[in-house]
Coordinates of N, CA and C in Angstrom, one line a residue:
X1 N 2.2 3.8 18.7 CA 3.0 3.6 17.5 C 3.6 5.2 16.9
X2 N 3.8 6.5 16.6 CA 4.4 7.2 16.3 C 3.5 8.4 16.9
X3 N 4.1 9.3 16.9 CA 3.6 11.4 17.2 C 3.0 11.2 16.2
X4 N 2.7 10.8 14.9 CA 1.6 11.0 13.9 C 0.6 10.2 13.6
X5 N 0.3 9.9 14.7 CA -0.2 9.0 13.7 C -2.1 8.7 14.2
X6 N -2.7 8.7 13.6 CA -4.4 9.7 13.3 C -5.4 9.2 14.0
X7 N -6.8 9.2 13.8 CA -7.5 8.5 14.4 C -8.7 8.9 12.8
X8 N -9.1 8.4 12.6 CA -10.6 8.5 11.3 C -10.8 9.8 11.2
X9 N -11.2 10.4 12.4 CA -11.9 12.1 11.7 C -10.4 12.7 11.5
X10 N -9.9 12.5 12.1 CA -8.9 13.7 12.2 C -8.1 13.4 10.5
X11 N -7.9 12.2 10.2 CA -7.7 12.1 9.0 C -8.6 12.2 7.5
X12 N -9.7 12.6 8.1 CA -11.1 13.2 7.3 C -11.0 14.4 6.4
X13 N -10.1 15.1 8.0 CA -10.1 16.4 7.9 C -8.9 16.9 6.6
X14 N -7.2 15.9 6.7 CA -6.6 15.6 5.8 C -6.6 15.5 5.1
X15 N -6.8 13.9 4.5 CA -6.6 13.6 3.3 C -7.5 13.9 2.0
X16 N -8.4 15.1 1.8 CA -8.6 15.9 0.6 C -7.5 16.6 0.2
X17 N -7.0 17.1 1.4 CA -6.3 18.1 1.1 C -4.4 17.6 0.8
X18 N -3.9 16.7 0.7 CA -3.2 15.2 0.8 C -3.3 15.3 -1.6
X19 N -1.7 15.5 -2.0 CA -1.8 15.6 -3.3 C -0.7 14.1 -3.0
X20 N 0.2 13.4 -2.7 CA 0.7 12.6 -2.8 C 0.4 11.4 -1.4
X21 N -0.7 10.3 -1.2 CA -0.6 9.1 -0.7 C 0.2 7.6 -0.7
X22 N 0.7 7.4 0.2 CA 1.3 6.1 0.4 C 0.6 4.8 1.2
X23 N 0.0 4.4 0.8 CA -0.5 3.1 1.4 C 0.1 1.8 1.3
X24 N 0.6 1.1 3.0 CA 1.3 0.4 2.4 C 1.2 -0.8 3.7
X25 N 1.4 -2.1 3.7 CA 1.2 -3.2 5.1 C 1.4 -4.1 4.1
X26 N 0.8 -5.5 4.4 CA 1.1 -6.6 4.3 C 0.0 -6.9 3.4
X27 N 0.7 -8.2 2.4 CA -0.2 -8.2 1.2 C -1.4 -9.1 2.3
X28 N -2.3 -9.1 1.1 CA -3.5 -9.6 1.8 C -3.8 -8.9 2.3
X29 N -3.8 -7.3 2.6 CA -4.8 -6.8 3.5 C -5.6 -5.5 3.6
X30 N -5.7 -5.7 2.2 CA -6.4 -4.9 1.1 C -6.3 -4.0 1.0
X31 N -4.4 -3.1 0.5 CA -4.6 -2.1 0.5 C -5.0 -1.7 -1.3
X32 N -4.8 -2.5 -2.1 CA -4.9 -2.4 -3.8 C -6.9 -2.1 -3.5
X33 N -7.8 -2.6 -2.7 CA -9.0 -2.0 -2.7 C -9.4 -0.4 -2.4
X34 N -8.2 -0.5 -1.1 CA -8.8 0.5 -0.9 C -7.6 1.6 -1.8
X35 N -6.5 1.5 -2.2 CA -5.7 2.6 -2.7 C -6.8 3.3 -4.2
X36 N -7.8 1.9 -4.8 CA -8.0 2.5 -6.5 C -8.9 3.5 -5.6
X37 N -9.8 3.2 -4.5 CA -11.2 3.3 -4.0 C -10.7 4.8 -3.9
X38 N -9.7 5.1 -3.3 CA -9.3 6.2 -2.4 C -8.6 7.0 -4.2
X39 N -8.0 6.9 -5.0 CA -7.8 7.4 -6.4 C -8.7 8.0 -6.9
X40 N -9.9 7.3 -7.4 CA -10.9 7.6 -7.7 C -11.6 8.7 -7.3
X41 N -11.6 8.2 -5.8 CA -12.5 9.2 -5.3 C -11.5 10.3 -4.7
X42 N -10.1 10.9 -4.8 CA -9.8 12.0 -5.0 C -8.8 12.5 -6.4
X43 N -9.0 11.7 -6.9 CA -8.6 11.8 -8.6 C -7.0 11.7 -8.7
X44 N -6.8 10.9 -8.2 CA -5.1 11.4 -8.0 C -4.2 9.9 -8.8
X45 N -3.2 9.8 -9.2 CA -3.0 8.7 -10.7 C -2.5 7.8 -9.9
X46 N -3.2 6.8 -9.7 CA -3.1 5.5 -8.5 C -1.5 4.8 -9.5
X47 N -0.7 4.7 -8.6 CA 0.1 4.1 -9.0 C 1.3 3.1 -8.1
X48 N 1.0 1.5 -8.6 CA 0.9 0.0 -7.8 C 2.9 -0.2 -8.0
X49 N 2.9 -0.6 -7.2 CA 4.6 -0.9 -6.5 C 4.4 -2.4 -7.6
X50 N 3.9 -3.2 -7.6 CA 3.6 -4.1 -8.4 C 3.6 -4.2 -9.2
X51 N 2.8 -3.5 -9.9 CA 2.8 -3.2 -11.3 C 3.6 -2.2 -12.2
X52 N 4.1 -1.0 -11.6 CA 4.6 0.0 -11.7 C 6.0 -0.5 -11.9
X53 N 6.5 -0.9 -10.8 CA 8.0 -0.4 -10.1 C 8.4 -2.4 -10.1
X54 N 7.8 -2.8 -9.4 CA 8.3 -4.4 -9.3 C 8.8 -5.5 -10.3
X55 N 7.5 -6.0 -11.0 CA 7.2 -7.1 -12.2 C 7.2 -6.6 -13.5
X56 N 8.0 -7.2 -14.0 CA 7.8 -7.6 -15.6 C 6.8 -8.3 -15.7
X57 N 6.6 -9.1 -17.4 CA 5.1 -10.0 -17.6 C 6.6 -11.3 -17.2
X58 N 5.9 -12.0 -16.9 CA 6.4 -13.4 -16.7 C 6.7 -13.8 -15.0
X59 N 6.4 -12.7 -14.5 CA 6.7 -12.8 -13.1 C 8.4 -12.3 -12.8
X60 N 8.6 -12.1 -13.7 CA 10.6 -11.3 -14.2 C 10.6 -9.8 -12.8
X61 N 11.4 -10.1 -12.2 CA 11.8 -8.8 -11.1 C 12.9 -8.0 -11.9
X62 N 12.1 -7.6 -12.2 CA 12.8 -5.7 -12.6 C 14.6 -5.3 -11.8
X63 N 15.2 -5.3 -12.5 CA 16.0 -5.1 -11.9 C 16.2 -3.9 -10.6
X64 N 17.3 -4.0 -9.8 CA 17.1 -3.3 -8.6 C 17.0 -1.9 -8.7
X65 N 18.4 -1.4 -9.2 CA 18.8 0.2 -9.9 C 17.4 0.9 -10.9
X66 N 17.4 -0.3 -12.0 CA 16.0 0.7 -12.7 C 14.9 0.9 -12.3
X67 N 14.4 -0.5 -11.0 CA 12.9 0.5 -10.3 C 13.5 1.1 -9.5
X68 N 14.4 1.7 -8.3 CA 14.6 2.9 -7.7 C 14.7 3.8 -8.6
X69 N 14.9 3.9 -9.9 CA 15.3 5.4 -10.6 C 13.4 5.2 -11.2
X70 N 12.6 4.3 -10.9 CA 11.3 4.7 -11.8 C 10.8 5.5 -10.3
X71 N 10.7 4.7 -9.8 CA 10.1 5.0 -8.0 C 11.2 6.8 -8.1
X72 N 11.8 6.6 -7.7 CA 12.0 8.7 -8.0 C 11.6 9.1 -9.2
X73 N 11.7 8.8 -10.1 CA 11.3 9.7 -11.5 C 9.2 9.9 -11.2
X74 N 8.8 9.0 -10.5 CA 7.3 8.6 -10.3 C 6.8 9.6 -8.7
X75 N 7.9 9.4 -7.5 CA 7.3 10.2 -6.9 C 7.9 11.8 -6.7
X76 N 8.6 12.4 -7.8 CA 9.0 13.5 -8.4 C 8.3 14.1 -8.7
X77 N 6.7 13.2 -9.2 CA 5.7 13.7 -9.8 C 4.8 15.0 -8.0
X78 N 4.5 15.5 -8.4 CA 3.5 16.4 -7.2 C 2.0 15.7 -7.0
X79 N 1.3 14.5 -7.9 CA 0.2 14.2 -7.2 C 0.4 12.9 -7.8
X80 N -0.2 11.7 -6.1 CA 0.0 10.2 -6.5 C -0.8 9.7 -5.8
X81 N -0.8 8.2 -5.2 CA -1.6 7.9 -4.7 C -0.7 6.3 -5.2
X82 N 0.7 5.8 -4.3 CA 0.7 5.1 -4.2 C 0.9 4.2 -3.3
X83 N 0.3 2.6 -3.7 CA -0.2 1.7 -3.2 C 1.2 0.0 -3.4
X84 N 1.7 -0.5 -2.0 CA 2.3 -1.0 -1.9 C 3.7 -0.9 -1.2
X85 N 4.1 -2.0 0.2 CA 5.1 -1.3 0.3 C 6.6 -1.7 0.7
X86 N 7.0 -2.1 -0.1 CA 8.4 -1.7 -0.7 C 9.5 -1.7 -0.1
X87 N 9.8 -1.9 1.0 CA 10.1 -1.4 2.3 C 12.1 -1.2 1.9
X88 N 12.7 -1.3 0.7 CA 13.4 -1.2 0.0 C 13.8 0.0 -0.2
X89 N 12.1 1.1 -0.8 CA 12.4 2.2 -1.1 C 11.5 3.3 -0.5
X90 N 11.4 2.8 0.7 CA 10.6 3.7 1.8 C 11.5 5.1 1.7
X91 N 12.8 5.0 1.7 CA 13.7 6.5 1.3 C 13.6 7.4 0.1
X92 N 13.2 6.7 -1.2 CA 12.2 7.4 -1.7 C 11.1 8.2 -1.4
X93 N 10.4 7.3 -0.6 CA 9.1 7.8 -1.1 C 7.7 8.2 0.2
X94 N 9.1 7.6 1.3 CA 7.8 8.3 2.5 C 8.2 10.1 2.2
X95 N 9.8 10.5 2.2 CA 9.4 11.9 2.8 C 9.4 12.5 1.2
X96 N 8.5 11.8 0.7 CA 7.8 13.3 -0.9 C 6.0 12.7 0.0
X97 N 5.8 11.8 0.5 CA 4.3 11.1 0.9 C 3.9 12.8 2.1
X98 N 2.1 13.0 1.7 CA 1.6 14.4 2.7 C 1.2 13.2 3.2
X99 N 0.3 11.9 2.6 CA -0.3 11.1 4.1 C -0.3 9.8 3.7
X100 N 0.0 9.0 5.0 CA 0.3 8.0 5.3 C -0.6 6.9 5.6
X101 N -1.0 6.2 4.4 CA -1.9 4.9 5.5 C -1.7 3.8 5.5
X102 N -1.3 3.1 6.8 CA -0.9 1.9 7.0 C -2.2 0.7 7.0
X103 N -2.3 0.5 6.2 CA -2.8 -0.6 6.5 C -2.2 -2.1 7.4
X104 N -2.9 -2.2 8.4 CA -2.1 -3.1 9.5 C -3.4 -4.3 9.8
X105 N -3.5 -5.4 9.0 CA -4.8 -6.3 9.8 C -3.8 -7.2 10.4
X106 N -4.0 -8.0 10.6 CA -4.0 -9.5 11.6 C -3.9 -10.3 10.3
X107 N -2.9 -11.1 11.1 CA -2.3 -12.2 9.8 C -3.7 -13.2 9.2
X108 N -4.6 -13.4 10.2 CA -5.4 -14.8 9.2 C -5.8 -13.8 8.0
X109 N -6.3 -12.1 8.4 CA -7.0 -11.9 7.1 C -6.3 -11.9 6.6
X110 N -5.1 -11.1 6.6 CA -4.5 -10.5 5.4 C -4.0 -12.7 4.9
X111 N -3.4 -12.9 5.0 CA -4.0 -14.5 4.5 C -5.6 -14.8 4.1
X112 N -6.4 -14.5 4.7 CA -7.5 -15.1 4.1 C -7.3 -14.8 2.7
X113 N -7.3 -12.7 3.2 CA -7.0 -12.2 1.3 C -6.3 -12.8 0.6
X114 N -5.1 -13.4 0.8 CA -4.5 -13.7 -0.3 C -5.4 -14.9 -1.1
X115 N -5.1 -15.9 -0.4 CA -6.1 -16.5 -1.3 C -7.4 -16.2 -1.5
X116 N -8.5 -15.7 -1.3 CA -9.3 -15.5 -2.1 C -8.9 -14.4 -3.2
X117 N -8.0 -13.7 -3.0 CA -7.8 -12.9 -4.4 C -6.7 -13.8 -4.9
X118 N -6.4 -14.7 -4.9 CA -5.7 -16.4 -5.6 C -7.0 -16.8 -6.7
X119 N -7.8 -17.3 -5.7 CA -9.2 -17.6 -6.5 C -9.7 -17.0 -7.2
X120 N -9.7 -15.4 -6.9 CA -10.7 -14.6 -7.6 C -10.1 -14.6 -8.6
X121 N -8.9 -14.6 -9.2 CA -7.7 -13.7 -9.9 C -7.3 -15.6 -10.7
X122 N -7.6 -16.5 -10.4 CA -6.7 -17.2 -11.1 C -6.2 -17.6 -12.3
X123 N -5.8 -17.8 -12.7 CA -5.5 -17.3 -13.9 C -5.2 -16.3 -14.8
X124 N -6.0 -15.2 -13.6 CA -6.2 -14.1 -14.5 C -5.2 -13.2 -14.1
X125 N -4.7 -11.5 -14.6 CA -3.8 -10.4 -14.5 C -4.9 -9.8 -13.3
X126 N -4.6 -9.4 -11.2 CA -5.1 -8.8 -11.2 C -4.7 -7.1 -11.7
X127 N -5.9 -6.1 -11.9 CA -5.8 -4.3 -11.8 C -4.5 -3.6 -11.8
X128 N -3.9 -4.7 -10.4 CA -3.1 -4.0 -9.6 C -1.0 -4.8 -9.9
X129 N -1.4 -5.6 -11.0 CA -0.3 -6.2 -11.1 C 0.1 -6.3 -12.1
X130 N 1.1 -6.1 -13.0 CA 2.0 -6.0 -14.0 C 1.3 -7.0 -14.8
X131 N 0.9 -7.0 -16.1 CA 0.5 -7.6 -17.4 C 1.3 -8.9 -17.2
X132 N 0.9 -9.9 -17.7 CA 0.9 -10.9 -17.7 C 1.8 -12.2 -16.8
X133 N 1.2 -11.3 -15.9 CA 1.7 -11.9 -14.5 C 0.5 -12.8 -13.7
X134 N -0.1 -13.9 -14.8 CA -1.1 -14.4 -14.0 C -1.7 -14.9 -12.5
X135 N -2.5 -14.5 -12.3 CA -2.7 -14.6 -10.1 C -2.5 -15.8 -10.5
X136 N -1.2 -16.3 -9.1 CA -1.5 -18.2 -8.4 C -1.7 -18.3 -6.7
X137 N -1.8 -19.3 -6.8 CA -1.6 -19.4 -5.6 C -0.6 -19.0 -4.5
X138 N -0.4 -19.1 -3.3 CA 0.7 -18.3 -2.2 C 1.3 -19.5 -2.3
X139 N 3.1 -19.3 -2.1 CA 3.9 -20.7 -1.9 C 4.4 -20.6 -0.6
X140 N 4.9 -21.8 -0.5 CA 5.0 -21.5 1.2 C 6.4 -19.9 1.3
X141 N 6.8 -19.6 0.9 CA 7.9 -18.6 1.2 C 7.1 -17.0 1.5
X142 N 5.6 -17.3 0.9 CA 4.6 -15.7 0.1 C 3.8 -16.1 1.1
X143 N 3.7 -17.3 2.0 CA 3.0 -17.5 3.5 C 3.3 -16.7 4.8
X144 N 4.7 -17.7 4.8 CA 5.7 -17.2 5.5 C 6.3 -15.7 5.6
X145 N 6.4 -14.9 4.4 CA 6.6 -13.7 4.8 C 5.0 -13.2 4.7
X146 N 3.7 -13.2 4.9 CA 2.8 -12.6 5.0 C 2.7 -13.0 6.6
X147 N 3.0 -14.3 7.2 CA 2.8 -15.1 9.0 C 3.6 -14.2 9.4
X148 N 4.7 -13.8 8.8 CA 6.6 -13.3 10.0 C 6.4 -11.4 9.5
X149 N 5.6 -11.4 8.6 CA 5.5 -9.2 8.5 C 5.7 -9.1 9.8
X150 N 4.7 -8.7 10.1 CA 4.8 -7.7 11.7 C 5.9 -8.8 12.7
X151 N 5.9 -8.4 12.8 CA 8.1 -9.0 13.9 C 9.0 -9.2 12.8
X152 N 9.0 -9.6 11.5 CA 10.4 -9.1 10.6 C 9.7 -7.6 9.7
X153 N 8.7 -7.5 9.0 CA 9.0 -6.0 8.8 C 8.4 -4.6 9.4
X154 N 6.7 -4.8 9.6 CA 7.2 -3.7 10.4 C 7.3 -3.3 11.6
X155 N 8.3 -3.2 11.6 CA 9.4 -2.4 12.7 C 10.3 -1.6 11.9
X156 N 10.6 -2.4 10.7 CA 11.1 -1.3 9.9 C 10.7 -0.6 9.3
X157 N 8.5 -0.5 9.2 CA 8.4 0.7 8.5 C 8.2 1.4 9.5
X158 N 7.5 0.9 10.6 CA 7.9 2.8 12.4 C 9.1 2.7 12.1
X159 N 10.3 2.1 11.9 CA 11.7 2.8 12.0 C 11.9 4.5 10.7
X160 N 11.1 3.6 9.4 CA 11.5 4.5 8.0 C 10.9 5.7 8.2
X161 N 9.2 5.4 9.2 CA 8.5 6.5 9.0 C 8.9 7.6 9.6
X162 N 10.0 7.2 11.1 CA 10.5 8.0 12.1 C 11.4 8.5 11.2
X163 N 12.0 7.9 11.1 CA 13.4 9.1 10.3 C 13.1 9.7 8.4
X164 N 12.3 9.4 7.4 CA 11.5 9.5 6.4 C 10.8 10.7 6.4
X165 N 10.0 9.9 7.4 CA 8.9 11.5 7.7 C 7.7 11.7 8.9
X166 N 9.0 12.0 9.9 CA 9.3 12.1 10.4 C 7.3 12.8 11.5
X167 N 6.9 14.0 10.2 CA 5.9 14.7 9.9 C 4.9 14.9 9.8
X168 N 4.8 13.6 8.6 CA 3.4 12.8 8.3 C 3.3 12.4 8.7
X169 N 1.4 12.8 8.3 CA 0.1 12.1 9.1 C 0.2 10.7 8.9
X170 N -0.3 10.1 10.0 CA -0.1 8.1 9.5 C -1.7 7.6 10.1
X171 N -2.6 7.5 9.1 CA -3.8 6.6 8.9 C -3.1 5.0 9.6
X172 N -3.6 4.4 10.2 CA -3.1 3.2 10.9 C -4.5 2.3 10.7
X173 N -4.9 1.9 9.4 CA -6.5 0.5 10.1 C -5.7 -0.6 10.2
X174 N -7.1 -0.7 11.4 CA -6.4 -2.1 11.7 C -7.5 -3.9 11.8
X175 N -8.4 -3.1 10.7 CA -10.1 -4.0 10.7 C -10.6 -3.7 9.9
X176 N -10.8 -4.9 8.9 CA -12.3 -4.4 8.0 C -13.0 -3.2 8.0
X177 N -13.7 -3.5 9.6 CA -14.6 -2.3 9.5 C -14.0 -1.3 9.3
X178 N -13.0 -1.2 10.1 CA -11.6 0.7 10.0 C -11.9 1.3 8.4
X179 N -11.4 -0.3 8.0 CA -11.2 0.6 6.4 C -12.9 0.7 5.9
X180 N -13.6 0.0 6.0 CA -15.4 0.3 5.0 C -15.2 1.5 5.5
X181 N -15.5 1.6 7.0 CA -15.9 3.6 7.5 C -15.4 4.0 7.1
X182 N -13.6 4.6 6.4 CA -13.3 5.2 5.7 C -13.9 5.7 4.6
X183 N -13.9 4.2 3.8 CA -14.5 4.5 2.3 C -16.0 5.3 2.9
X184 N -16.8 4.5 3.6 CA -18.8 5.4 4.1 C -18.3 7.2 3.8
X185 N -17.2 6.8 5.2 CA -17.5 9.0 5.4 C -16.9 8.8 3.8
X186 N -15.4 8.8 3.5 CA -15.4 10.1 2.6 C -15.9 9.9 1.6
X187 N -16.8 9.3 0.9 CA -18.1 8.9 0.2 C -19.0 9.8 0.3
X188 N -19.4 9.6 1.3 CA -20.6 10.8 2.1 C -20.1 12.0 3.1
X189 N -19.6 13.1 3.2 CA -19.2 13.1 4.1 C -20.0 14.1 4.9
X190 N -20.5 14.4 4.9 CA -21.7 14.8 5.5 C -22.3 14.5 6.2

C-alpha cells in the first residue's frame, strides 16, 4: 500500500514512543475498542471523532467550521490518541500524527460489528459517542457507507497518507486476529 506500512513486530518497536496516534478505518471494524485499550496502555488522552468533534446531543451534526477548529486545537496538543476516520479532517490530523493504525477489516466483519454494538448498546450511549446520542440500529445509508467503504473511502485515505504524512509509520490491521495479537503483545511485551 505505502512505503511506511509496517509489520506488527516493527510497530511494537515504534508505538511506545509515539505521542500522537491516529486510529482510523471503517465503522464497526473495532477502532474504538482498540483505541481505548491503546490509550490506557500508553497513557495517552483518548479523543473520539464522534464524541469530541462530530456530534452534539440528539444526533445533531456540529457545524463544520466549529468541528475543524476543535480538531485543529486538539491535534496541536503534544499527546493524544485519536479514534476516527473523518476524511474531511485528515489534512489537519495526519501531519501531526506520529503513528497511524488503519483498522482495515473486511466489510462483512464491519457490518457484523455495527449490528453487534447496536444490540449491545441499544438505547444507551457508547463511551466513544457524544452524550445524548443513544445507540440505534444502522439505517440503509449507514449500511451503504460500510458496504462501499473500501472502494469509496479507502482510496482517499491512501491519497491523504501519501500527501499529508508520507513518512508516518502505518500499521494496517486486516483481521480480528491481528488486532488481538497486537494487543496481546503490547500487554505482555516480554
